[in-house]
mmCIF file of C-alpha atoms in Angstrom:
data_model
loop_
_atom_site.group_PDB
_atom_site.id
_atom_site.type_symbol
_atom_site.label_atom_id
_atom_site.label_comp_id
_atom_site.label_asym_id
_atom_site.label_seq_id
_atom_site.Cartn_x
_atom_site.Cartn_y
_atom_site.Cartn_z
ATOM 1 C CA UNK A 14 28.417 88.929 98.176
ATOM 2 C CA UNK A 15 31.325 87.792 100.307
ATOM 3 C CA UNK A 16 33.927 89.929 102.035
ATOM 4 C CA UNK A 17 37.575 89.322 102.833
ATOM 5 C CA UNK A 18 37.615 87.525 106.183
ATOM 6 C CA UNK A 19 41.340 87.098 106.674
ATOM 7 C CA UNK A 20 44.701 86.654 104.977
ATOM 8 C CA UNK A 21 47.153 83.836 105.713
ATOM 9 C CA UNK A 22 50.794 84.946 105.839
ATOM 10 C CA UNK A 23 52.975 81.830 106.038
ATOM 11 C CA UNK A 24 56.510 81.585 107.395
ATOM 12 C CA UNK A 25 59.059 79.100 108.679
ATOM 13 C CA UNK A 26 59.696 80.889 111.982
ATOM 14 C CA UNK A 27 56.522 82.024 113.727
ATOM 15 C CA UNK A 28 58.297 83.755 116.622
ATOM 16 C CA UNK A 29 60.472 85.761 114.236
ATOM 17 C CA UNK A 30 57.416 86.797 112.246
ATOM 18 C CA UNK A 31 55.478 87.766 115.380
ATOM 19 C CA UNK A 32 58.399 89.918 116.528
ATOM 20 C CA UNK A 33 58.754 91.487 113.088
ATOM 21 C CA UNK A 34 55.113 92.535 112.869
ATOM 22 C CA UNK A 35 55.120 93.820 116.435
ATOM 23 C CA UNK A 36 58.113 95.941 115.405
ATOM 24 C CA UNK A 37 56.036 97.378 112.560
ATOM 25 C CA UNK A 38 53.513 98.647 115.107
ATOM 26 C CA UNK A 39 50.936 95.836 115.060
ATOM 27 C CA UNK A 40 49.340 94.383 118.162
ATOM 28 C CA UNK A 41 49.876 90.638 117.795
ATOM 29 C CA UNK A 42 47.691 88.123 119.639
ATOM 30 C CA UNK A 43 49.169 85.251 121.691
ATOM 31 C CA UNK A 44 50.088 82.090 119.814
ATOM 32 C CA UNK A 45 47.456 79.504 119.029
ATOM 33 C CA UNK A 46 47.838 75.891 117.933
ATOM 34 C CA UNK A 47 45.688 74.044 115.394
ATOM 35 C CA UNK A 48 44.980 70.333 115.832
ATOM 36 C CA UNK A 49 46.427 69.669 112.364
ATOM 37 C CA UNK A 50 49.999 70.838 112.872
ATOM 38 C CA UNK A 51 50.011 74.584 112.265
ATOM 39 C CA UNK A 52 50.414 77.390 114.797
ATOM 40 C CA UNK A 53 49.332 80.998 114.436
ATOM 41 C CA UNK A 54 48.954 84.493 115.810
ATOM 42 C CA UNK A 55 46.517 87.121 114.570
ATOM 43 C CA UNK A 56 46.500 90.838 113.899
ATOM 44 C CA UNK A 57 42.869 91.851 114.208
ATOM 45 C CA UNK A 58 41.431 94.650 112.081
ATOM 46 C CA UNK A 59 37.937 96.018 111.594
ATOM 47 C CA UNK A 60 36.008 93.352 109.707
ATOM 48 C CA UNK A 61 39.008 91.134 108.959
ATOM 49 C CA UNK A 62 42.408 90.058 110.238
ATOM 50 C CA UNK A 63 45.857 88.898 109.251
ATOM 51 C CA UNK A 64 46.909 85.395 110.290
ATOM 52 C CA UNK A 65 50.602 84.722 110.847
ATOM 53 C CA UNK A 66 51.095 80.997 110.328
ATOM 54 C CA UNK A 67 53.799 78.338 110.506
ATOM 55 C CA UNK A 68 53.933 74.553 110.501
ATOM 56 C CA UNK A 69 54.734 73.805 114.132
ATOM 57 C CA UNK A 70 53.989 70.072 114.441
ATOM 58 C CA UNK A 71 54.928 68.435 111.149
ATOM 59 C CA UNK A 72 53.833 64.939 112.167
ATOM 60 C CA UNK A 73 50.275 66.209 112.809
ATOM 61 C CA UNK A 74 49.818 67.515 109.249
ATOM 62 C CA UNK A 75 47.196 65.468 107.359
ATOM 63 C CA UNK A 76 47.773 64.830 103.674
ATOM 64 C CA UNK A 77 45.426 65.809 100.869
ATOM 65 C CA UNK A 78 43.233 62.951 99.730
ATOM 66 C CA UNK A 79 40.492 62.440 97.171
ATOM 67 C CA UNK A 80 37.765 64.998 97.782
ATOM 68 C CA UNK A 81 39.530 66.550 100.783
ATOM 69 C CA UNK A 82 41.780 69.603 100.896
ATOM 70 C CA UNK A 83 44.352 69.833 103.703
ATOM 71 C CA UNK A 84 44.945 73.404 104.873
ATOM 72 C CA UNK A 85 48.087 72.362 106.710
ATOM 73 C CA UNK A 86 49.522 70.316 103.819
ATOM 74 C CA UNK A 87 48.955 73.195 101.410
ATOM 75 C CA UNK A 88 50.861 75.585 103.661
ATOM 76 C CA UNK A 89 53.600 73.014 104.325
ATOM 77 C CA UNK A 90 54.134 72.549 100.589
ATOM 78 C CA UNK A 91 53.892 76.298 99.951
ATOM 79 C CA UNK A 92 56.633 76.869 102.520
ATOM 80 C CA UNK A 93 58.884 74.399 100.720
ATOM 81 C CA UNK A 94 58.956 77.064 98.005
ATOM 82 C CA UNK A 95 59.184 80.243 100.117
ATOM 83 C CA UNK A 96 57.554 82.316 102.854
ATOM 84 C CA UNK A 97 54.678 84.507 101.715
ATOM 85 C CA UNK A 98 51.003 85.332 101.382
ATOM 86 C CA UNK A 99 49.664 81.809 100.963
ATOM 87 C CA UNK A 100 45.864 82.011 101.266
ATOM 88 C CA UNK A 101 42.954 84.431 100.837
ATOM 89 C CA UNK A 102 39.931 83.696 103.002
ATOM 90 C CA UNK A 103 36.351 84.901 102.558
ATOM 91 C CA UNK A 104 33.574 85.182 105.099
ATOM 92 C CA UNK A 105 30.505 82.982 104.905
ATOM 93 C CA UNK A 106 27.453 82.222 107.040
ATOM 94 C CA UNK A 107 27.296 78.678 105.636
ATOM 95 C CA UNK A 108 30.374 76.812 104.403
ATOM 96 C CA UNK A 109 28.335 73.839 103.243
ATOM 97 C CA UNK A 110 26.100 76.007 101.098
ATOM 98 C CA UNK A 111 29.219 77.485 99.475
ATOM 99 C CA UNK A 112 30.554 74.061 98.567
ATOM 100 C CA UNK A 113 27.220 73.133 97.023
ATOM 101 C CA UNK A 114 26.927 76.393 95.051
ATOM 102 C CA UNK A 115 30.508 76.289 93.776
ATOM 103 C CA UNK A 116 30.173 72.644 92.786
ATOM 104 C CA UNK A 117 26.951 73.380 90.906
ATOM 105 C CA UNK A 118 28.807 76.160 89.060
ATOM 106 C CA UNK A 119 31.440 73.635 87.944
ATOM 107 C CA UNK A 120 34.287 74.687 90.239
ATOM 108 C CA UNK A 121 36.750 72.322 91.905
ATOM 109 C CA UNK A 122 35.465 71.867 95.446
ATOM 110 C CA UNK A 123 36.198 69.659 98.447
ATOM 111 C CA UNK A 124 34.318 68.363 101.444
ATOM 112 C CA UNK A 125 33.758 70.976 104.174
ATOM 113 C CA UNK A 126 36.198 70.847 107.069
ATOM 114 C CA UNK A 127 35.139 71.499 110.673
ATOM 115 C CA UNK A 128 37.508 72.078 113.590
ATOM 116 C CA UNK A 129 37.923 73.864 116.891
ATOM 117 C CA UNK A 130 40.905 75.037 118.925
ATOM 118 C CA UNK A 131 41.737 76.731 122.195
ATOM 119 C CA UNK A 132 42.348 80.486 122.193
ATOM 120 C CA UNK A 133 43.249 83.080 124.792
ATOM 121 C CA UNK A 134 41.294 86.305 125.304
ATOM 122 C CA UNK A 135 43.031 89.610 126.000
ATOM 123 C CA UNK A 136 42.259 89.200 129.706
ATOM 124 C CA UNK A 137 43.890 85.753 129.771
ATOM 125 C CA UNK A 138 40.617 83.783 129.678
ATOM 126 C CA UNK A 139 40.877 80.468 127.821
ATOM 127 C CA UNK A 140 38.095 79.912 125.273
ATOM 128 C CA UNK A 141 37.304 77.549 122.399
ATOM 129 C CA UNK A 142 36.756 78.844 118.871
ATOM 130 C CA UNK A 143 35.222 76.738 116.091
ATOM 131 C CA UNK A 144 35.145 76.992 112.306
ATOM 132 C CA UNK A 145 33.761 75.358 109.155
ATOM 133 C CA UNK A 146 35.884 75.762 106.022
ATOM 134 C CA UNK A 147 34.923 75.497 102.351
ATOM 135 C CA UNK A 148 37.877 75.122 99.971
ATOM 136 C CA UNK A 149 37.912 75.872 96.248
ATOM 137 C CA UNK A 150 40.709 75.834 93.689
ATOM 138 C CA UNK A 151 41.522 76.571 90.053
ATOM 139 C CA UNK A 152 43.828 74.290 88.012
ATOM 140 C CA UNK A 153 45.578 77.284 86.430
ATOM 141 C CA UNK A 154 46.564 78.680 89.838
ATOM 142 C CA UNK A 155 47.905 75.819 91.997
ATOM 143 C CA UNK A 156 49.570 78.124 94.558
ATOM 144 C CA UNK A 157 46.578 80.426 94.996
ATOM 145 C CA UNK A 158 45.028 79.250 98.267
ATOM 146 C CA UNK A 159 41.319 80.108 98.572
ATOM 147 C CA UNK A 160 38.594 79.173 101.017
ATOM 148 C CA UNK A 161 35.566 80.508 102.855
ATOM 149 C CA UNK A 162 35.544 80.460 106.649
ATOM 150 C CA UNK A 163 32.396 80.182 108.739
ATOM 151 C CA UNK A 164 33.184 81.467 112.230
ATOM 152 C CA UNK A 165 31.016 79.856 114.879
ATOM 153 C CA UNK A 166 32.336 82.343 117.477
ATOM 154 C CA UNK A 167 32.875 85.547 115.454
ATOM 155 C CA UNK A 168 32.695 87.859 118.461
ATOM 156 C CA UNK A 169 36.204 86.821 119.498
ATOM 157 C CA UNK A 170 37.857 88.118 116.326
ATOM 158 C CA UNK A 171 37.481 91.863 116.846
ATOM 159 C CA UNK A 172 38.490 92.453 120.460
ATOM 160 C CA UNK A 173 38.969 96.099 121.427
ATOM 161 C CA UNK A 174 42.482 95.545 122.782
ATOM 162 C CA UNK A 175 43.690 93.737 119.689
ATOM 163 C CA UNK A 176 42.298 96.135 117.066
ATOM 164 C CA UNK A 177 44.395 98.969 118.514
ATOM 165 C CA UNK A 178 47.648 99.190 116.539
ATOM 166 C CA UNK A 179 50.449 101.709 117.010
ATOM 167 C CA UNK A 180 50.717 102.073 113.233
ATOM 168 C CA UNK A 181 47.003 102.927 112.941
ATOM 169 C CA UNK A 182 46.139 99.876 110.796
ATOM 170 C CA UNK A 183 42.362 99.520 110.641
ATOM 171 C CA UNK A 184 41.238 97.537 107.582
ATOM 172 C CA UNK A 185 42.276 95.526 104.538
ATOM 173 C CA UNK A 186 41.825 97.804 101.536
ATOM 174 C CA UNK A 187 42.840 95.343 98.820
ATOM 175 C CA UNK A 188 44.759 92.193 97.973
ATOM 176 C CA UNK A 189 46.710 91.600 94.778
ATOM 177 C CA UNK A 190 46.758 88.372 92.774
ATOM 178 C CA UNK A 191 49.549 88.723 90.230
ATOM 179 C CA UNK A 192 50.677 86.728 87.218
ATOM 180 C CA UNK A 193 50.633 86.804 83.427
ATOM 181 C CA UNK A 194 47.217 85.108 83.438
ATOM 182 C CA UNK A 195 45.821 86.596 86.669
ATOM 183 C CA UNK A 196 43.091 88.677 84.947
ATOM 184 C CA UNK A 197 41.883 85.490 83.263
ATOM 185 C CA UNK A 198 40.642 84.340 86.697
ATOM 186 C CA UNK A 199 37.979 87.066 86.786
ATOM 187 C CA UNK A 200 35.061 84.764 85.975
ATOM 188 C CA UNK A 201 36.200 82.201 88.518
ATOM 189 C CA UNK A 202 36.617 84.839 91.227
ATOM 190 C CA UNK A 203 33.180 86.288 90.433
ATOM 191 C CA UNK A 204 31.610 82.910 91.154
ATOM 192 C CA UNK A 205 33.639 82.415 94.326
ATOM 193 C CA UNK A 206 32.935 85.851 95.813
ATOM 194 C CA UNK A 207 29.673 86.995 94.219
ATOM 195 C CA UNK A 208 31.393 90.312 93.421
ATOM 196 C CA UNK A 209 31.316 91.880 89.953
ATOM 197 C CA UNK A 210 34.610 92.048 88.061
ATOM 198 C CA UNK A 211 35.478 95.487 86.686
ATOM 199 C CA UNK A 212 38.061 95.513 83.894
ATOM 200 C CA UNK A 213 40.301 98.551 84.345
ATOM 201 C CA UNK A 214 42.378 97.673 81.264
ATOM 202 C CA UNK A 215 43.876 94.539 79.735
ATOM 203 C CA UNK A 216 46.329 94.217 82.621
ATOM 204 C CA UNK A 217 44.103 94.960 85.604
ATOM 205 C CA UNK A 218 40.725 93.683 86.820
ATOM 206 C CA UNK A 219 39.165 94.530 90.200
ATOM 207 C CA UNK A 220 36.448 92.840 92.230
ATOM 208 C CA UNK A 221 35.070 94.973 95.054
ATOM 209 C CA UNK A 222 33.891 92.610 97.754
ATOM 210 C CA UNK A 223 31.825 93.514 100.790
ATOM 211 C CA UNK A 224 35.080 93.986 102.711
ATOM 212 C CA UNK A 225 38.105 94.890 100.597
ATOM 213 C CA UNK A 226 38.926 94.642 96.907
ATOM 214 C CA UNK A 227 40.618 91.835 94.983
ATOM 215 C CA UNK A 228 42.933 93.038 92.230
ATOM 216 C CA UNK A 229 43.889 90.647 89.418
ATOM 217 C CA UNK A 230 47.010 92.101 87.833
ATOM 218 C CA UNK A 231 49.606 91.290 85.237
ATOM 219 C CA UNK A 232 53.198 91.832 86.461
ATOM 220 C CA UNK A 233 53.718 95.300 84.976
ATOM 221 C CA UNK A 234 50.511 96.603 86.534
ATOM 222 C CA UNK A 235 51.816 95.438 89.897
ATOM 223 C CA UNK A 236 55.137 97.198 89.309
ATOM 224 C CA UNK A 237 53.254 100.389 88.464
ATOM 225 C CA UNK A 238 51.282 100.216 91.715
ATOM 226 C CA UNK A 239 53.986 99.046 94.147
ATOM 227 C CA UNK A 240 57.233 100.125 92.490
ATOM 228 C CA UNK A 241 58.723 96.624 92.613
ATOM 229 C CA UNK A 242 58.336 93.222 91.011
ATOM 230 C CA UNK A 243 55.857 90.672 92.339
ATOM 231 C CA UNK A 244 57.714 88.332 94.704
ATOM 232 C CA UNK A 245 57.070 84.812 93.375
ATOM 233 C CA UNK A 246 56.756 84.803 89.560
ATOM 234 C CA UNK A 247 57.285 81.041 89.311
ATOM 235 C CA UNK A 248 54.068 80.431 91.275
ATOM 236 C CA UNK A 249 51.808 81.525 88.411
ATOM 237 C CA UNK A 250 48.832 83.650 89.520
ATOM 238 C CA UNK A 251 49.598 84.149 93.204
ATOM 239 C CA UNK A 252 48.903 86.334 96.204
ATOM 240 C CA UNK A 253 51.653 88.944 96.057
ATOM 241 C CA UNK A 254 50.572 91.900 98.181
ATOM 242 C CA UNK A 255 47.989 93.593 100.332
ATOM 243 C CA UNK A 256 47.136 97.194 101.116
ATOM 244 C CA UNK A 257 46.152 98.256 104.621
ATOM 245 C CA UNK A 258 44.146 101.375 105.425
ATOM 246 C CA UNK A 259 45.636 103.158 108.447
ATOM 247 C CA UNK A 260 44.371 106.054 110.515
ATOM 248 C CA UNK A 261 47.951 107.209 110.900
ATOM 249 C CA UNK A 262 51.059 105.323 109.823
ATOM 250 C CA UNK A 263 53.630 107.082 111.986
ATOM 251 C CA UNK A 264 57.188 105.995 111.251
ATOM 252 C CA UNK A 265 55.992 103.748 108.417
ATOM 253 C CA UNK A 266 55.781 106.994 106.460
ATOM 254 C CA UNK A 267 59.546 106.575 106.031
ATOM 255 C CA UNK A 268 58.906 103.632 103.698
ATOM 256 C CA UNK A 269 59.219 104.345 99.957
ATOM 257 C CA UNK A 270 56.074 106.003 98.612
ATOM 258 C CA UNK A 271 54.550 104.863 95.331
ATOM 259 C CA UNK A 272 51.379 106.818 94.539
ATOM 260 C CA UNK A 273 49.409 106.863 97.792
ATOM 261 C CA UNK A 274 51.079 103.729 99.198
ATOM 262 C CA UNK A 275 54.030 103.520 101.545
ATOM 263 C CA UNK A 276 55.446 100.168 100.442
ATOM 264 C CA UNK A 277 57.152 97.491 102.513
ATOM 265 C CA UNK A 278 59.047 95.255 100.091
ATOM 266 C CA UNK A 279 58.569 91.462 100.202
ATOM 267 C CA UNK A 280 62.273 90.793 100.749
ATOM 268 C CA UNK A 281 61.953 92.705 104.034
ATOM 269 C CA UNK A 282 58.611 91.198 105.020
ATOM 270 C CA UNK A 283 58.617 87.392 104.810
ATOM 271 C CA UNK A 284 57.810 87.314 101.099
ATOM 272 C CA UNK A 285 54.782 89.627 101.037
ATOM 273 C CA UNK A 286 54.554 93.235 99.893
ATOM 274 C CA UNK A 287 52.387 95.544 102.006
ATOM 275 C CA UNK A 288 51.176 98.989 101.035
ATOM 276 C CA UNK A 289 50.093 101.317 103.854
ATOM 277 C CA UNK A 290 47.686 104.141 103.034
ATOM 278 C CA UNK A 291 46.172 106.762 105.299
ATOM 279 C CA UNK A 292 42.435 106.989 105.735
ATOM 280 C CA UNK A 293 40.071 109.332 107.591
ATOM 281 C CA UNK A 294 38.183 106.427 109.098
#
C-alpha cells in the first residue's frame, strides 16, 4: 500500500505564496529550481510535505508528447485556469514497477521520468536530490494530477529544523477529491494506491493509505465537512482541500470551525481549502 508523499500547491507568484504560508505559522524551506521550468519551496511534515510551486522559467517547460507526461506543462496549463491544489503524490520504492503494474491493470500510464536538482540544507549546505516519477491519469478527471515519487535521497525531506512549525502542523490527515463523479473513481484509486475503498454513503468514499486518507466526495458532502463550496467545480473531479493534523494550532483557532476542523477558505489561500485539526501526537 502506498502513502501520501506530498501535495503540490500551484500558484502564479511563488514569493507571495511563501510569505502567505509563513504568515500562517509554517516553516518554509528556501526556494529550489527544477530543470524543467518550475520553482518550489517545501513545508516538511512527518512522513510527507507540502510543495509550493510556480512556473518560473516558462521557456524551459517541456511539452507533453506521446507516452510522456510533462509535470511542468500540466502545472502551467492548470495555472491558466486558477491557482490551487494541482497534484497528489504517492510514495514508492520503485517508480518503474508502478508504471508496469498500472499498465498491466489497464490504466493510462507514461514513461518514468528521472531528474535531479540542487537543494539547500538548513545549515546552508548545497546538496543534490534525485527522483524518479511515475505518472498515471484517468480520462474522466483531466485536472486531477497524480503520480508516484521515488526519492533517491529521502533523508533530506524530514529535517528537524523544517518540521518545526509555529502552528503545530505535523501530518497530512486527508485530502479531498471533489466532483459529481468523484466517488466513481474509487476503483481507479484502489489500483493506484493499493488501499481499500470504504463507501461511507452514496456521496462519500474513503481510501485510508499508509500515510493519510483520500476522500472522494460529491459537492454536498464537501460542503457538509468544510462549510463552503469546493473551489473549482468546472474542473470535474479535482483536488479541493486537505486536512492537517496539528499539535496545537494557536491563532489558527480563530478560523471558522466546522465539526473538528478550523477551515481556511480557498479564496483566502491560493485556491485550496485547508482544515486544521488538533491531535495528541
